[in-house]
Structure formats: structure tokens, C-alpha cells
Amino acid sequence: MELYGYWRSSASYRTRIALNFKELDYNYLPVHLLKDGGQQHQRAYRQLNPNGLVPTLVDGQVILHQSLAIIEYLEDKHPEPSLLPGSPRQRGAIRALALDLASELQPLINLRVQQYLKQELEVTDAQKQAWLDHWFAESFSAFEKNLEEVADTYCVGDTFSLADVCLVPQVFSAQRFGIKLDDYPILMGVYERLVELPFVAAAHPSKQPDAEA
Ligand SMILES: N[C@@H](CCC(=O)N[C@@H](CS)C(=O)NCC(=O)O)C(=O)O
């Protein structure tokens, strides 16, 4: 399998955590999101992923985009260990938390959105930071509230899941963008436990071959 990704892309990071959790081997092919005007926009890459976003997974004849679709594909092919464990209720909670981050928050803070704000709408750095602060606060305060109901060691109970896969990269992004995290003690407690797990640690952006200082 080949994974096209970028070291500090949250969606790539999710996919790496899932691959590591399932102990699946893959070749990592970096796509630099800033160099050459963004390698994600180059024709050869767009043939694999017409959205011009990372990650993309290639597994033989199968070419897949969307990190959650990639992860569910891996889950279907390699059901154990499962990223969607537990009862229908637990699985529902896991999917809801994963979507809260991957579908509601991340698209608002994505590189192309920040580039559009800056380059086309000509917002100031302070306005762009206000945008990031606002959307992280909206999302993380709701996430914290949801965790009150379902979290224990991890996001949903005591078993690692897809919700955890999505949380780790989103906290990494928040730290990178200077977001204040003191108001989310449950979320940060879960995060601190997650980053200690070896398969999560190995997926960290700083451990990837395309990592930059
Ligand atoms: N929903 C997509 C999001 C993919 C995405 O937004 N990737 C970002 C990096 S995290 C990207 O490639 N950004 C490039 C750009 O905005 O030009 C997924 O989960 O795969």
C-alpha cells in the first residue's frame, strides 16, 4: 500500500495512526502542500485525488481519498483490531465524535481556507487568528461536553477507537495554531493518554520522513 500524505496534515496523521494501530505496512509518499505552489495541485497527484487534498491511499487497483473512507476501508479489510468497537450505541458515539472533528472543524481551518482568507479576502493575521480561535473554541467546547457523557480512558470508554484517531491530530493542529486549551480538561486528559501509545507516537508528524524543523 502507498499513502500519499504530508507530515503535519491532520487528515494524513489520522490515516497513519489507523495503519499503525492495525499494524499494516505501507510506503509513505510525501506531497508537499506548500512547495511548488502546492504539490497537491499538480496534475499527476490530481489524477489520484481530484480534490487536491491529502491523504490518498493506493492499495493495488484501489485508489481512495478521504481519510475516514480510507480508515473504514482498512477496517473492512482488516477488522481486527477494530477502530469501531463495542455496541451500536458506542459505535454511534465514536462515529459522531470523529465526524465532529473531521467534518465540522477541520474543513474550516484547512490550509486552502486559510490561504483564501489571507490571499483573496485579505484579512489581517489577527483576523485569521480570530477565525481559528473561534472555530476551535466552538468545536472543542462541544467536544468536551460530549466527552463528559462518554469518555473514560479514551474518547469513548476504555477502548481506543476512530474518535481517538481523529482527536490526536486535531489537538496537534490546535497547538500549532496557538489555541488556548485550558478549558478542555477531559479532552486534554484523553489526549495526553493517547500520545503515550506507541502506535500513536510513531504517527507523529515529527517522526515522518518529510518532517521539517
Ligand atoms: N476530509 C478530508 C480532508 C483532507 C484535507 O483537508 N487535507 C488537507 C491537509 S489536512 C489538505 O490536503 N490541504 C491542502 C490544501 O488545503 O490545499 C479527509 O479527511 O481526507
PDB file of N, CA, C and O in Angstrom, residues 5 39 41 46 48 51 56 132 139 155 166 187 191 206:
ATOM      1  N   GLY A   5       0.818  11.588   1.642  1.00  0.00           N
ATOM      2  CA  GLY A   5       0.450  12.444   2.768  1.00  0.00           C
ATOM      3  C   GLY A   5       1.440  13.562   2.962  1.00  0.00           C
ATOM      4  O   GLY A   5       2.386  13.728   2.175  1.00  0.00           O
ATOM      5  N   GLN A  39       2.140  20.838  -4.067  1.00  0.00           N
ATOM      6  CA  GLN A  39       2.229  19.647  -4.937  1.00  0.00           C
ATOM      7  C   GLN A  39       0.881  18.913  -5.041  1.00  0.00           C
ATOM      8  O   GLN A  39       0.664  18.129  -5.946  1.00  0.00           O
ATOM      9  N   HIS A  41      -1.676  20.196  -5.995  1.00  0.00           N
ATOM     10  CA  HIS A  41      -2.391  20.728  -7.163  1.00  0.00           C
ATOM     11  C   HIS A  41      -1.793  20.229  -8.477  1.00  0.00           C
ATOM     12  O   HIS A  41      -2.329  20.523  -9.543  1.00  0.00           O
ATOM     13  N   ARG A  46      -3.427  15.148  -8.862  1.00  0.00           N
ATOM     14  CA  ARG A  46      -4.881  15.368  -9.025  1.00  0.00           C
ATOM     15  C   ARG A  46      -5.554  14.201  -9.751  1.00  0.00           C
ATOM     16  O   ARG A  46      -6.752  13.997  -9.629  1.00  0.00           O
ATOM     17  N   LEU A  48      -4.911  11.183  -9.043  1.00  0.00           N
ATOM     18  CA  LEU A  48      -5.211  10.258  -7.942  1.00  0.00           C
ATOM     19  C   LEU A  48      -6.298  10.817  -7.041  1.00  0.00           C
ATOM     20  O   LEU A  48      -7.136  10.087  -6.519  1.00  0.00           O
ATOM     21  N   ASN A  51      -9.672  16.165  -5.649  1.00  0.00           N
ATOM     22  CA  ASN A  51      -9.893  17.263  -4.691  1.00  0.00           C
ATOM     23  C   ASN A  51      -8.613  18.052  -4.415  1.00  0.00           C
ATOM     24  O   ASN A  51      -8.670  19.138  -3.851  1.00  0.00           O
ATOM     25  N   THR A  56      -4.150  10.311   0.237  1.00  0.00           N
ATOM     26  CA  THR A  56      -4.699   9.349  -0.727  1.00  0.00           C
ATOM     27  C   THR A  56      -4.046   8.004  -0.432  1.00  0.00           C
ATOM     28  O   THR A  56      -2.830   7.940  -0.198  1.00  0.00           O
ATOM     29  N   LEU A 132      -9.529  31.198  13.585  1.00  0.00           N
ATOM     30  CA  LEU A 132      -9.085  29.899  14.127  1.00  0.00           C
ATOM     31  C   LEU A 132      -9.544  29.749  15.579  1.00  0.00           C
ATOM     32  O   LEU A 132     -10.072  28.700  15.973  1.00  0.00           O
ATOM     33  N   SER A 139     -15.861  24.132  18.458  1.00  0.00           N
ATOM     34  CA  SER A 139     -15.788  22.685  18.304  1.00  0.00           C
ATOM     35  C   SER A 139     -15.322  21.992  19.586  1.00  0.00           C
ATOM     36  O   SER A 139     -15.922  21.004  20.032  1.00  0.00           O
ATOM     37  N   CYS A 155     -11.684   8.449  24.265  1.00  0.00           N
ATOM     38  CA  CYS A 155     -12.867   9.279  23.961  1.00  0.00           C
ATOM     39  C   CYS A 155     -14.178   8.573  24.296  1.00  0.00           C
ATOM     40  O   CYS A 155     -15.098   9.183  24.840  1.00  0.00           O
ATOM     41  N   CYS A 166      -9.088  10.629  15.432  1.00  0.00           N
ATOM     42  CA  CYS A 166      -9.354  11.999  14.959  1.00  0.00           C
ATOM     43  C   CYS A 166      -8.938  13.055  15.973  1.00  0.00           C
ATOM     44  O   CYS A 166      -8.572  14.174  15.602  1.00  0.00           O
ATOM     45  N   LEU A 187     -10.863  16.517  27.449  1.00  0.00           N
ATOM     46  CA  LEU A 187     -10.261  16.339  26.110  1.00  0.00           C
ATOM     47  C   LEU A 187      -8.731  16.223  26.220  1.00  0.00           C
ATOM     48  O   LEU A 187      -8.117  15.311  25.646  1.00  0.00           O
ATOM     49  N   TYR A 191      -6.201  13.134  25.447  1.00  0.00           N
ATOM     50  CA  TYR A 191      -5.096  13.365  24.503  1.00  0.00           C
ATOM     51  C   TYR A 191      -3.751  12.944  25.106  1.00  0.00           C
ATOM     52  O   TYR A 191      -2.962  12.255  24.450  1.00  0.00           O
ATOM     53  N   SER A 206       6.450  14.760  13.518  1.00  0.00           N
ATOM     54  CA  SER A 206       7.909  14.905  13.635  1.00  0.00           C
ATOM     55  C   SER A 206       8.657  13.617  13.309  1.00  0.00           C
ATOM     56  O   SER A 206       9.863  13.637  13.059  1.00  0.00           O
TER      57      SER A 206
END
